Amino acid sequence: MSDFQEYFGETHSMVRQTVKKFVEREIKPFVDEWEEQGAFPRELYRKAGDAGILGIGYPETYGGSGGDIFVKIAASEELMRCGSAGVSAGLGSLDISIPPILALGTEDQKLRFIPPVLKGEKIAALGVTEPNAGSDVANIRTKAVCRGDHYVVNGSKMFITSGARANQLSCAVRTGGEGHRSLSFLVIESDTPGYSVSEKLKKMGWWASDTVQIFLDDCKVPVENLLGQEGQGFYGIMQNFQNERLQLSVMANMTAQMALEESLRYAREREAFGRPLSGFQVTRHKLVDMATLVEASREFVYRIAAKIDAGMDQVKEISMAKNFSCMVSDKVTYDAVQIHGGFGYMREYLVERLYRDNRILSIGGGTQEIMKEIISKHILP
Ligand SMILES: Cc1cc2nc3c(=O)[nH]c(=O)nc-3n(C[C@H](O)[C@H](O)[C@H](O)COP(=O)(O)OP(=O)(O)OC[C@H]3O[C@@H](n4cnc5c(N)ncnc54)[C@H](O)[C@@H]3O)c2cc1C
């Protein structure tokens, strides 16, 4: 992966090295403890900010280090190597909450809301999903009513990653009547009176990341916090989804890659009936199928990323890639646990966590079924 020159060059190798060192020093020694505790220290944001990791791929004007789409992919791949997708998702919540600000915000808003997050001083979260509107984004009910110099916001946001300690929420709200044309984006700061969060929700995986429900009760949000124009929210949400789907595809591929590596190692070490597991043809063939799927999925995602970077429309393809990479990671993590036998069911083995953490990938950022709806509209217009 790292020496593949068509997509990755010297800059990407340097980025990989930086993130790798950070992961080895600041995350890996503590990650099992954080998983069991259900949280990583807030200080990790600051450390990642200081190491320049949070700014990778973002414009230099706002404190980032710039770069093409593959610097971000290289960084995400190395971060996933920490072995906890929860840490990756928690540290990476800025990657779903900053893009709407970049896409719709004014220069003033960008300078106000982006640099503190890239420095790790502030935490950013994205609030789109609601208790009654997930896939059906156009049905969002959180209402923002304009009262002169501020909006009064009422509603609630569900399953918000990093929501327990986020300082700012890029929040989709309804500023008019029914339908997707009345959706808008507001940046809501968590110290706004009326803003409150639930207890942390208990999850199947991603244990180290916090996920909460956020309540907005007569929150007064200055009109200066409206991103773009009223009614541009749906466009912002859809733009953001493309980016999120690419990131989730990369996460799925890395999950599968690590499950494969663990399985290759285990199959060589573990003996049964007087020979290593890798001595059974059925195991060897299983590993071959896993390796083939991982390779194909990674190449597919890289190819689409290159086309996105070249400015090509890839809505259909990125939906296909998300579904394909998740199908691959579903199969590969399942087989990895199978190869590990009873040990694969034990928490001290990485494949156990990979298997659990993987399950959200075909749900978050648009479910497998919604991806198929999007693809079908392209191939059956
Ligand atoms: C750990 C975690 C972290 C998350 N982080 C965030 C976050 O930071 N910010 C945020 O805004 N959201 C977040 N989400 C929410 C996530 O994006 C939603 O869960 C997802 O979009 C699905 O919405 P839903 O859960 O309401 O499911 P629903 O939309 O209720 O779907 C339920 C089922 O019905 C199917 N379905 C729905 N509509 C159709 C249709 N038209 N055709 C066929 N099948 C359909 C779905 O595919 C699914 O299988 C997170 C979720 C989790 C679990």
PDB file of C-alpha atoms and ligand atoms in Angstrom, residues 93 96 125-136 157-162 203 205-206 209 211 241 244 360 363-370 373, ligand 1:
ATOM      1  CA  SER A  93     -15.577  13.724  13.859  1.00  0.00           C
ATOM      2  CA  ILE A  96     -17.829  15.237   8.898  1.00  0.00           C
ATOM      3  CA  ALA A 125     -19.566  17.245  15.671  1.00  0.00           C
ATOM      4  CA  LEU A 126     -22.156  16.841  12.926  1.00  0.00           C
ATOM      5  CA  GLY A 127     -25.872  16.841  13.729  1.00  0.00           C
ATOM      6  CA  VAL A 128     -28.026  15.541  10.906  1.00  0.00           C
ATOM      7  CA  THR A 129     -29.767  12.397  12.211  1.00  0.00           C
ATOM      8  CA  GLU A 130     -32.833  12.766  14.449  1.00  0.00           C
ATOM      9  CA  PRO A 131     -34.792  10.202  16.449  1.00  0.00           C
ATOM     10  CA  ASN A 132     -37.412  10.126  13.652  1.00  0.00           C
ATOM     11  CA  ALA A 133     -35.278  10.979  10.622  1.00  0.00           C
ATOM     12  CA  GLY A 134     -32.147   9.053   9.673  1.00  0.00           C
ATOM     13  CA  SER A 135     -32.166   7.826   6.081  1.00  0.00           C
ATOM     14  CA  ASP A 136     -35.115  10.134   5.415  1.00  0.00           C
ATOM     15  CA  LYS A 157     -30.280  15.143  17.176  1.00  0.00           C
ATOM     16  CA  MET A 158     -29.597  11.432  17.532  1.00  0.00           C
ATOM     17  CA  PHE A 159     -26.459   9.214  17.492  1.00  0.00           C
ATOM     18  CA  ILE A 160     -24.044  12.145  17.425  1.00  0.00           C
ATOM     19  CA  THR A 161     -20.380  11.095  17.325  1.00  0.00           C
ATOM     20  CA  SER A 162     -18.236  13.150  19.750  1.00  0.00           C
ATOM     21  CA  LYS A 203     -23.023   0.654  21.646  1.00  0.00           C
ATOM     22  CA  GLY A 205     -18.797  -1.293  18.800  1.00  0.00           C
ATOM     23  CA  TRP A 206     -16.814   1.962  18.545  1.00  0.00           C
ATOM     24  CA  SER A 209     -15.989   7.089  20.822  1.00  0.00           C
ATOM     25  CA  THR A 211     -22.251   8.873  20.904  1.00  0.00           C
ATOM     26  CA  PHE A 241     -22.172  12.467   2.465  1.00  0.00           C
ATOM     27  CA  GLU A 244     -18.148  10.645   4.579  1.00  0.00           C
ATOM     28  CA  ILE A 360     -21.761   0.247  11.838  1.00  0.00           C
ATOM     29  CA  ILE A 363     -25.338   1.761   8.445  1.00  0.00           C
ATOM     30  CA  GLY A 364     -23.637   5.120   9.131  1.00  0.00           C
ATOM     31  CA  GLY A 365     -23.277   7.787   6.454  1.00  0.00           C
ATOM     32  CA  GLY A 366     -26.153   6.231   4.475  1.00  0.00           C
ATOM     33  CA  THR A 367     -27.244   2.622   4.816  1.00  0.00           C
ATOM     34  CA  GLN A 368     -26.575  -0.160   2.351  1.00  0.00           C
ATOM     35  CA  GLU A 369     -30.203   0.096   1.180  1.00  0.00           C
ATOM     36  CA  ILE A 370     -29.998   3.859   0.655  1.00  0.00           C
ATOM     37  CA  GLU A 373     -31.499   3.474  -3.990  1.00  0.00           C
TER      38      GLU A 373
HETATM   39  C1  LIG B   1     -22.290   4.808  16.132  1.00  0.00           C
HETATM   40  C2  LIG B   1     -23.051   5.769  15.290  1.00  0.00           C
HETATM   41  C3  LIG B   1     -22.530   7.026  15.028  1.00  0.00           C
HETATM   42  C4  LIG B   1     -23.253   7.953  14.275  1.00  0.00           C
HETATM   43  N1  LIG B   1     -22.768   9.223  14.121  1.00  0.00           N
HETATM   44  C5  LIG B   1     -23.556  10.179  13.572  1.00  0.00           C
HETATM   45  C6  LIG B   1     -23.159  11.555  13.576  1.00  0.00           C
HETATM   46  O1  LIG B   1     -22.069  11.915  14.054  1.00  0.00           O
HETATM   47  N2  LIG B   1     -24.011  12.489  13.049  1.00  0.00           N
HETATM   48  C7  LIG B   1     -25.212  12.151  12.502  1.00  0.00           C
HETATM   49  O2  LIG B   1     -25.924  13.027  12.029  1.00  0.00           O
HETATM   50  N3  LIG B   1     -25.621  10.850  12.467  1.00  0.00           N
HETATM   51  C8  LIG B   1     -24.830   9.861  13.003  1.00  0.00           C
HETATM   52  N4  LIG B   1     -25.238   8.540  13.002  1.00  0.00           N
HETATM   53  C9  LIG B   1     -26.530   8.205  12.416  1.00  0.00           C
HETATM   54  C10 LIG B   1     -26.453   7.373  11.130  1.00  0.00           C
HETATM   55  O3  LIG B   1     -26.006   8.166  10.060  1.00  0.00           O
HETATM   56  C11 LIG B   1     -27.864   6.786  10.922  1.00  0.00           C
HETATM   57  O4  LIG B   1     -28.044   5.768  11.894  1.00  0.00           O
HETATM   58  C12 LIG B   1     -28.088   6.230   9.537  1.00  0.00           C
HETATM   59  O5  LIG B   1     -28.110   7.262   8.590  1.00  0.00           O
HETATM   60  C13 LIG B   1     -29.385   5.434   9.429  1.00  0.00           C
HETATM   61  O6  LIG B   1     -30.474   6.152   9.933  1.00  0.00           O
HETATM   62  P1  LIG B   1     -31.453   5.472  11.028  1.00  0.00           P
HETATM   63  O7  LIG B   1     -30.595   4.904  12.085  1.00  0.00           O
HETATM   64  O8  LIG B   1     -32.476   6.470  11.419  1.00  0.00           O
HETATM   65  O9  LIG B   1     -32.142   4.259  10.276  1.00  0.00           O
HETATM   66  P2  LIG B   1     -33.494   4.318   9.417  1.00  0.00           P
HETATM   67  O10 LIG B   1     -33.418   5.409   8.430  1.00  0.00           O
HETATM   68  O11 LIG B   1     -34.656   4.289  10.346  1.00  0.00           O
HETATM   69  O12 LIG B   1     -33.408   2.920   8.641  1.00  0.00           O
HETATM   70  C14 LIG B   1     -33.769   1.679   9.253  1.00  0.00           C
HETATM   71  C15 LIG B   1     -33.687   0.601   8.164  1.00  0.00           C
HETATM   72  O13 LIG B   1     -34.623   0.903   7.129  1.00  0.00           O
HETATM   73  C16 LIG B   1     -33.963   0.971   5.871  1.00  0.00           C
HETATM   74  N5  LIG B   1     -34.576   1.976   5.021  1.00  0.00           N
HETATM   75  C17 LIG B   1     -34.896   3.262   5.338  1.00  0.00           C
HETATM   76  N6  LIG B   1     -35.375   3.892   4.267  1.00  0.00           N
HETATM   77  C18 LIG B   1     -35.373   3.006   3.244  1.00  0.00           C
HETATM   78  C19 LIG B   1     -35.736   3.063   1.858  1.00  0.00           C
HETATM   79  N7  LIG B   1     -36.185   4.193   1.302  1.00  0.00           N
HETATM   80  N8  LIG B   1     -35.574   1.957   1.094  1.00  0.00           N
HETATM   81  C20 LIG B   1     -35.104   0.807   1.648  1.00  0.00           C
HETATM   82  N9  LIG B   1     -34.725   0.694   2.938  1.00  0.00           N
HETATM   83  C21 LIG B   1     -34.858   1.785   3.722  1.00  0.00           C
HETATM   84  C22 LIG B   1     -32.529   1.334   6.209  1.00  0.00           C
HETATM   85  O14 LIG B   1     -31.637   0.990   5.169  1.00  0.00           O
HETATM   86  C23 LIG B   1     -32.311   0.536   7.485  1.00  0.00           C
HETATM   87  O15 LIG B   1     -31.991  -0.780   7.156  1.00  0.00           O
HETATM   88  C24 LIG B   1     -24.517   7.592  13.730  1.00  0.00           C
HETATM   89  C25 LIG B   1     -25.028   6.309  13.969  1.00  0.00           C
HETATM   90  C26 LIG B   1     -24.339   5.422  14.752  1.00  0.00           C
HETATM   91  C27 LIG B   1     -24.962   4.073  15.058  1.00  0.00           C
END
